[in-house]
Amino acid sequence: MRPAASIIIFTSFSGIGFGLLFFLGFGLPAPRGFVALIFLGIAYALAIGGLISSTFHLGHPERALKAFTQWKTSWLSREAWLALGALFFMTIYGIGLVFFGVAIGLLGVLGALLSLATVYSTSMIYAHLKTVPRWNTPLTPTLFLVISLTGGSIITGLGEITLILLLMTGVIQVIVWIRGDRAFYGSQTKIETATGLGREGEIRSFAPPHTGSNYLLREFVYVVGRKHASKLRLICLVMMIGIPIALLSTAFNFLTSLVAAFSHLAGVMVSRWLFFAQAEHVVGLYYGKRVGT
Amino acid sequence: MTELPKKTKRKLGLVIDLDTCVGCHACVVSCKGWNTKNYGVPLSDQDPYGSDPEGTFLNRVHTYEVQPVEGEAQLVHFPRSCLHCEDAPCVTVCPTGASYKRVEDGIVLVNEQDCIGCGLCAWACPYGARELDAAEGVMKKCTLCVDRIYNDNLPEEDRVPACVRTCPSGARHFGDFSDPGSEVNKISESRGGFDLMPEQGTKPVNKYLPPRPKDTIKEIDVLSPLLVPVAEEPKGFMDWLDKKLDGF
């Protein structure tokens, strides 16, 4: 799949933003006044900045509000509602913290749960696609949720919980890669079922339907990440997990948290780039592009 | 609405015969021609006369080589377009309700005024039936020529999809699969019509017919037994030479 920059920025930034809102909603920490404003400001900048970025890949961003209508069947529509709900309750909760110095616990918890549900719905957009076997697994929402919580916990500075979450993210990420590398060839969809010619003999794409490129080839068929995939995975693990653990297990202070957060975010973006770039869509079978590797 | 109808009144679709398709791409051209001038925005081209031309098409013809265990390899031309699935995954993912499946005839359509061009329906389609138009930013797909098949302004023989009307080898058939006695059902049943990627659970309406087995030519040449090579092993001078050369 084509790793569109707007989608990588969206899933990485809003994931961490909503993760931060989750902890703030549960009062971990429960700052008041100006400090609360700073925390909420960071969370909102990440969450809303990501959401805005996601509209850049649309053909018609001016019609984006129509995406609220189909929540009954569409995960993208559900995501829009859940994000709106999370931001609504967290804003009221935040006004209480910043201006009145009170934490209305119920609103916070509601906002926190909706924040996590937003991340879940984002991940389900990808996880429910049978056409991309690498994504079509409960591991996809697991990874998105744990990354979101880890990012949030680094910014809130939760000590041991952060370290445990970092380790969990590392383990789940590696499991996702190991399973993912086998997913396409382990799936039932092959060139034999795609063409229905399996009974006739061995099938080879002899001539493509068009000499130039097209939307399908650009969007779904070319897998970009193969060449440097293992190096990028290593870079991802070092930035997303290694550096934050090394820093935060030495000292918990503003500086280590800041560097750890930026390193983690950079690592998450590499993880998301690989998530898209390495994903194989079954339509590639028609173009003979999924054979033998 | 992106909820799929539980049942459609009719199931309009195509039977595509992989035996008689000659790979001429006439269906591709007629599809592009009709659908550029009619339903929805035109099917745009980018750099059409330059060195790197490409464009939006609703129908594309692949060619595969099929090598049986014994015998000659066979070429199969394979038109690929929307199958108007009963359980269409492209419809349910649509966040805006632009994609829908019609209750009256089962045709899957895009209401282009509601399409935000997010591309998710194309991600969900295993068949590559949907292409986002690069000029208009909306999703294009086969309409089963909805603007031909009910069009009273056209002569009756033209009230079929453009690809069916134009196919010179009769490899494409249009009809109603909900009617057990329909021509498309009869052809599909008698020839072993099959679904593409049945494991994806999309329940395609369109059916494909497999290529017929190739004829085998019987040996009828009465002189051929006399032409069988007689000397398997070298004799005389050649035998001596063979041994001498082996000895080196």
Coordinates of N, CA, C and O in Angstrom, one line a residue, chain B residues 125-196:
Chain B
C125 N -12.2 -3.3 -1.8 CA -12.5 -4.2 -3.0 C -11.3 -5.1 -3.4 O -10.3 -4.6 -3.7
P126 N -11.5 -6.4 -3.3 CA -10.4 -7.3 -3.7 C -10.1 -7.3 -5.2 O -9.1 -7.9 -5.6
Y127 N -11.1 -6.8 -6.0 CA -11.0 -7.0 -7.4 C -10.4 -5.8 -8.2 O -10.3 -5.9 -9.4
G128 N -10.1 -4.8 -7.5 CA -9.5 -3.6 -8.1 C -10.6 -3.0 -9.1 O -10.2 -2.4 -10.1
A129 N -11.8 -3.0 -8.7 CA -12.9 -2.6 -9.6 C -13.1 -1.1 -9.5 O -13.8 -0.5 -10.3
R130 N -12.5 -0.4 -8.5 CA -12.8 1.0 -8.3 C -11.5 1.8 -8.5 O -10.4 1.4 -8.0
E131 N -11.6 2.9 -9.2 CA -10.4 3.7 -9.4 C -10.8 5.2 -9.1 O -11.8 5.7 -9.6
L132 N -9.9 5.8 -8.3 CA -10.2 7.2 -8.0 C -9.7 8.1 -9.1 O -8.6 8.0 -9.6
D133 N -10.6 8.9 -9.7 CA -10.3 9.7 -10.8 C -9.3 10.9 -10.4 O -9.6 11.6 -9.5
A134 N -8.2 10.9 -11.1 CA -7.1 11.9 -10.7 C -7.5 13.3 -10.9 O -7.1 14.2 -10.2
A135 N -8.4 13.5 -11.9 CA -8.8 14.9 -12.2 C -9.9 15.4 -11.3 O -10.0 16.5 -10.9
E136 N -10.9 14.5 -11.0 CA -12.1 14.9 -10.3 C -12.1 14.6 -8.8 O -12.9 15.1 -8.0
G137 N -11.2 13.7 -8.4 CA -11.1 13.4 -7.0 C -12.3 12.6 -6.4 O -12.5 12.6 -5.2
V138 N -13.0 11.9 -7.3 CA -14.1 11.1 -6.8 C -13.9 9.7 -7.4 O -13.2 9.4 -8.3
M139 N -14.6 8.7 -6.7 CA -14.4 7.3 -7.1 C -15.3 6.9 -8.3 O -16.4 7.3 -8.3
K140 N -14.6 6.2 -9.2 CA -15.4 5.8 -10.4 C -15.4 4.3 -10.4 O -14.5 3.6 -10.0
K141 N -16.5 3.8 -10.9 CA -16.7 2.3 -11.0 C -17.7 2.0 -12.0 O -18.5 2.9 -12.5
C142 N -17.8 0.7 -12.4 CA -18.8 0.2 -13.4 C -20.2 0.5 -12.9 O -20.5 0.2 -11.7
T143 N -21.0 1.0 -13.7 CA -22.4 1.3 -13.4 C -23.4 0.3 -14.0 O -24.6 0.4 -13.9
L144 N -22.8 -0.7 -14.6 CA -23.5 -1.7 -15.4 C -24.3 -0.9 -16.5 O -25.4 -1.4 -16.9
C145 N -23.8 0.2 -16.9 CA -24.4 1.1 -17.8 C -25.9 1.3 -17.5 O -26.8 1.1 -18.3
V146 N -26.1 1.8 -16.2 CA -27.4 2.0 -15.7 C -28.2 3.0 -16.6 O -29.4 3.0 -16.7
D147 N -27.4 3.9 -17.3 CA -28.0 4.9 -18.2 C -28.2 4.4 -19.6 O -28.6 5.1 -20.5
R148 N -27.9 3.1 -19.9 CA -28.3 2.5 -21.1 C -29.4 1.5 -21.0 O -30.3 1.4 -21.8
I149 N -29.3 0.6 -19.9 CA -30.2 -0.5 -19.8 C -31.7 -0.2 -19.6 O -32.5 -0.9 -19.9
Y150 N -31.9 1.1 -19.0 CA -33.3 1.5 -18.9 C -33.7 2.6 -19.8 O -34.7 3.3 -19.6
N151 N -32.8 2.9 -20.8 CA -32.9 4.1 -21.6 C -33.9 3.9 -22.8 O -33.5 3.3 -23.8
D152 N -35.1 4.5 -22.7 CA -36.1 4.3 -23.8 C -35.7 5.0 -25.0 O -36.3 4.8 -26.1
N153 N -34.7 6.0 -24.9 CA -34.3 6.7 -26.1 C -33.4 5.9 -27.0 O -33.2 6.3 -28.2
L154 N -32.9 4.8 -26.5 CA -32.1 3.9 -27.3 C -32.9 2.8 -28.0 O -33.9 2.3 -27.4
P155 N -32.5 2.3 -29.2 CA -33.1 1.2 -29.7 C -33.0 0.0 -28.8 O -32.0 -0.1 -28.0
E156 N -33.9 -1.0 -28.8 CA -33.9 -2.0 -27.8 C -32.6 -2.8 -27.7 O -32.2 -3.2 -26.6
E157 N -32.0 -3.1 -28.9 CA -30.8 -3.9 -28.9 C -29.6 -3.2 -28.2 O -28.6 -3.8 -27.9
D158 N -29.7 -1.9 -28.0 CA -28.7 -1.1 -27.4 C -28.9 -1.0 -25.9 O -28.0 -0.5 -25.2
R159 N -30.0 -1.5 -25.4 CA -30.2 -1.4 -23.9 C -29.5 -2.5 -23.1 O -30.2 -3.2 -22.4
V160 N -28.3 -2.6 -23.4 CA -27.4 -3.5 -22.6 C -26.1 -2.7 -22.3 O -25.9 -1.7 -23.0
P161 N -25.3 -3.2 -21.3 CA -24.0 -2.5 -21.1 C -23.2 -2.3 -22.4 O -23.2 -3.2 -23.2
A162 N -22.5 -1.2 -22.4 CA -21.7 -0.9 -23.7 C -20.7 -2.1 -24.0 O -20.5 -2.4 -25.1
C163 N -20.1 -2.7 -22.9 CA -19.1 -3.7 -23.1 C -19.8 -5.0 -23.8 O -19.2 -5.6 -24.6
V164 N -21.0 -5.3 -23.4 CA -21.7 -6.4 -23.9 C -22.1 -6.1 -25.4 O -21.9 -7.0 -26.2
R165 N -22.6 -4.9 -25.6 CA -23.0 -4.5 -26.9 C -21.9 -4.6 -27.9 O -22.1 -4.9 -29.1
T166 N -20.7 -4.3 -27.5 CA -19.6 -4.1 -28.4 C -18.8 -5.4 -28.6 O -18.1 -5.5 -29.6
C167 N -18.9 -6.3 -27.7 CA -18.0 -7.5 -27.8 C -18.2 -8.3 -29.1 O -19.3 -8.8 -29.4
P168 N -17.1 -8.4 -29.9 CA -17.3 -9.0 -31.2 C -17.3 -10.5 -31.1 O -17.7 -11.2 -32.1
S169 N -16.9 -11.1 -30.0 CA -16.8 -12.6 -30.0 C -17.9 -13.2 -29.1 O -17.9 -14.3 -28.8
G170 N -18.9 -12.3 -28.6 CA -20.0 -12.8 -27.8 C -19.5 -13.4 -26.5 O -20.1 -14.3 -26.0
A171 N -18.5 -12.8 -25.9 CA -17.9 -13.3 -24.7 C -18.6 -12.7 -23.5 O -18.3 -13.1 -22.3
R172 N -19.5 -11.7 -23.7 CA -20.1 -11.1 -22.5 C -21.6 -11.2 -22.7 O -22.2 -10.9 -23.7
H173 N -22.3 -11.6 -21.6 CA -23.7 -11.7 -21.5 C -24.3 -10.9 -20.4 O -23.7 -10.9 -19.3
F174 N -25.4 -10.3 -20.6 CA -26.0 -9.4 -19.5 C -27.4 -10.0 -19.2 O -28.1 -10.4 -20.1
G175 N -27.7 -10.0 -17.9 CA -29.1 -10.5 -17.6 C -29.3 -10.5 -16.1 O -28.5 -9.9 -15.3
D176 N -30.5 -11.1 -15.7 CA -30.9 -11.1 -14.3 C -30.7 -12.4 -13.7 O -31.3 -13.4 -14.1
F177 N -29.8 -12.5 -12.7 CA -29.5 -13.8 -12.1 C -30.5 -14.2 -11.1 O -30.5 -15.3 -10.6
S178 N -31.5 -13.3 -10.7 CA -32.5 -13.7 -9.7 C -33.6 -14.5 -10.4 O -34.3 -15.2 -9.8
D179 N -33.6 -14.5 -11.8 CA -34.6 -15.3 -12.5 C -33.9 -16.6 -12.9 O -33.0 -16.6 -13.7
P180 N -34.4 -17.7 -12.3 CA -33.8 -19.0 -12.6 C -33.8 -19.4 -14.1 O -32.9 -20.1 -14.6
G181 N -34.8 -18.9 -14.8 CA -34.8 -19.3 -16.3 C -34.1 -18.3 -17.2 O -34.2 -18.5 -18.4
S182 N -33.4 -17.3 -16.6 CA -32.7 -16.3 -17.5 C -31.6 -16.9 -18.2 O -31.0 -17.9 -17.8
E183 N -31.3 -16.3 -19.4 CA -30.2 -16.8 -20.2 C -28.9 -16.8 -19.5 O -28.1 -17.8 -19.6
V184 N -28.6 -15.8 -18.7 CA -27.3 -15.8 -18.0 C -27.2 -16.9 -17.0 O -26.1 -17.6 -16.9
N185 N -28.3 -17.3 -16.3 CA -28.3 -18.4 -15.4 C -28.0 -19.7 -16.1 O -27.3 -20.6 -15.7
K186 N -28.7 -19.9 -17.3 CA -28.6 -21.1 -18.1 C -27.2 -21.3 -18.6 O -26.6 -22.4 -18.4
I187 N -26.6 -20.2 -19.1 CA -25.2 -20.3 -19.6 C -24.3 -20.6 -18.5 O -23.4 -21.5 -18.6
S188 N -24.4 -19.9 -17.4 CA -23.5 -20.1 -16.2 C -23.6 -21.5 -15.7 O -22.6 -22.2 -15.4
E189 N -24.8 -22.1 -15.6 CA -25.0 -23.4 -15.1 C -24.4 -24.5 -16.0 O -23.7 -25.4 -15.6
S190 N -24.7 -24.3 -17.3 CA -24.3 -25.4 -18.2 C -22.8 -25.3 -18.5 O -22.2 -26.4 -18.8
R191 N -22.1 -24.2 -18.2 CA -20.7 -24.1 -18.5 C -19.8 -24.1 -17.2 O -18.6 -23.9 -17.3
G192 N -20.4 -24.3 -16.1 CA -19.7 -24.3 -14.8 C -19.1 -22.9 -14.5 O -18.0 -22.7 -14.2
G193 N -20.0 -21.9 -14.5 CA -19.7 -20.5 -14.2 C -19.2 -20.5 -12.7 O -19.7 -21.1 -11.8
F194 N -18.1 -19.6 -12.5 CA -17.6 -19.6 -11.1 C -17.4 -18.1 -10.6 O -17.5 -17.2 -11.4
D195 N -17.2 -18.0 -9.3 CA -17.0 -16.7 -8.6 C -15.5 -16.4 -8.6 O -14.7 -17.4 -8.4
L196 N -15.1 -15.2 -8.6 CA -13.7 -14.8 -8.3 C -13.5 -14.6 -6.8 O -14.4 -14.0 -6.2

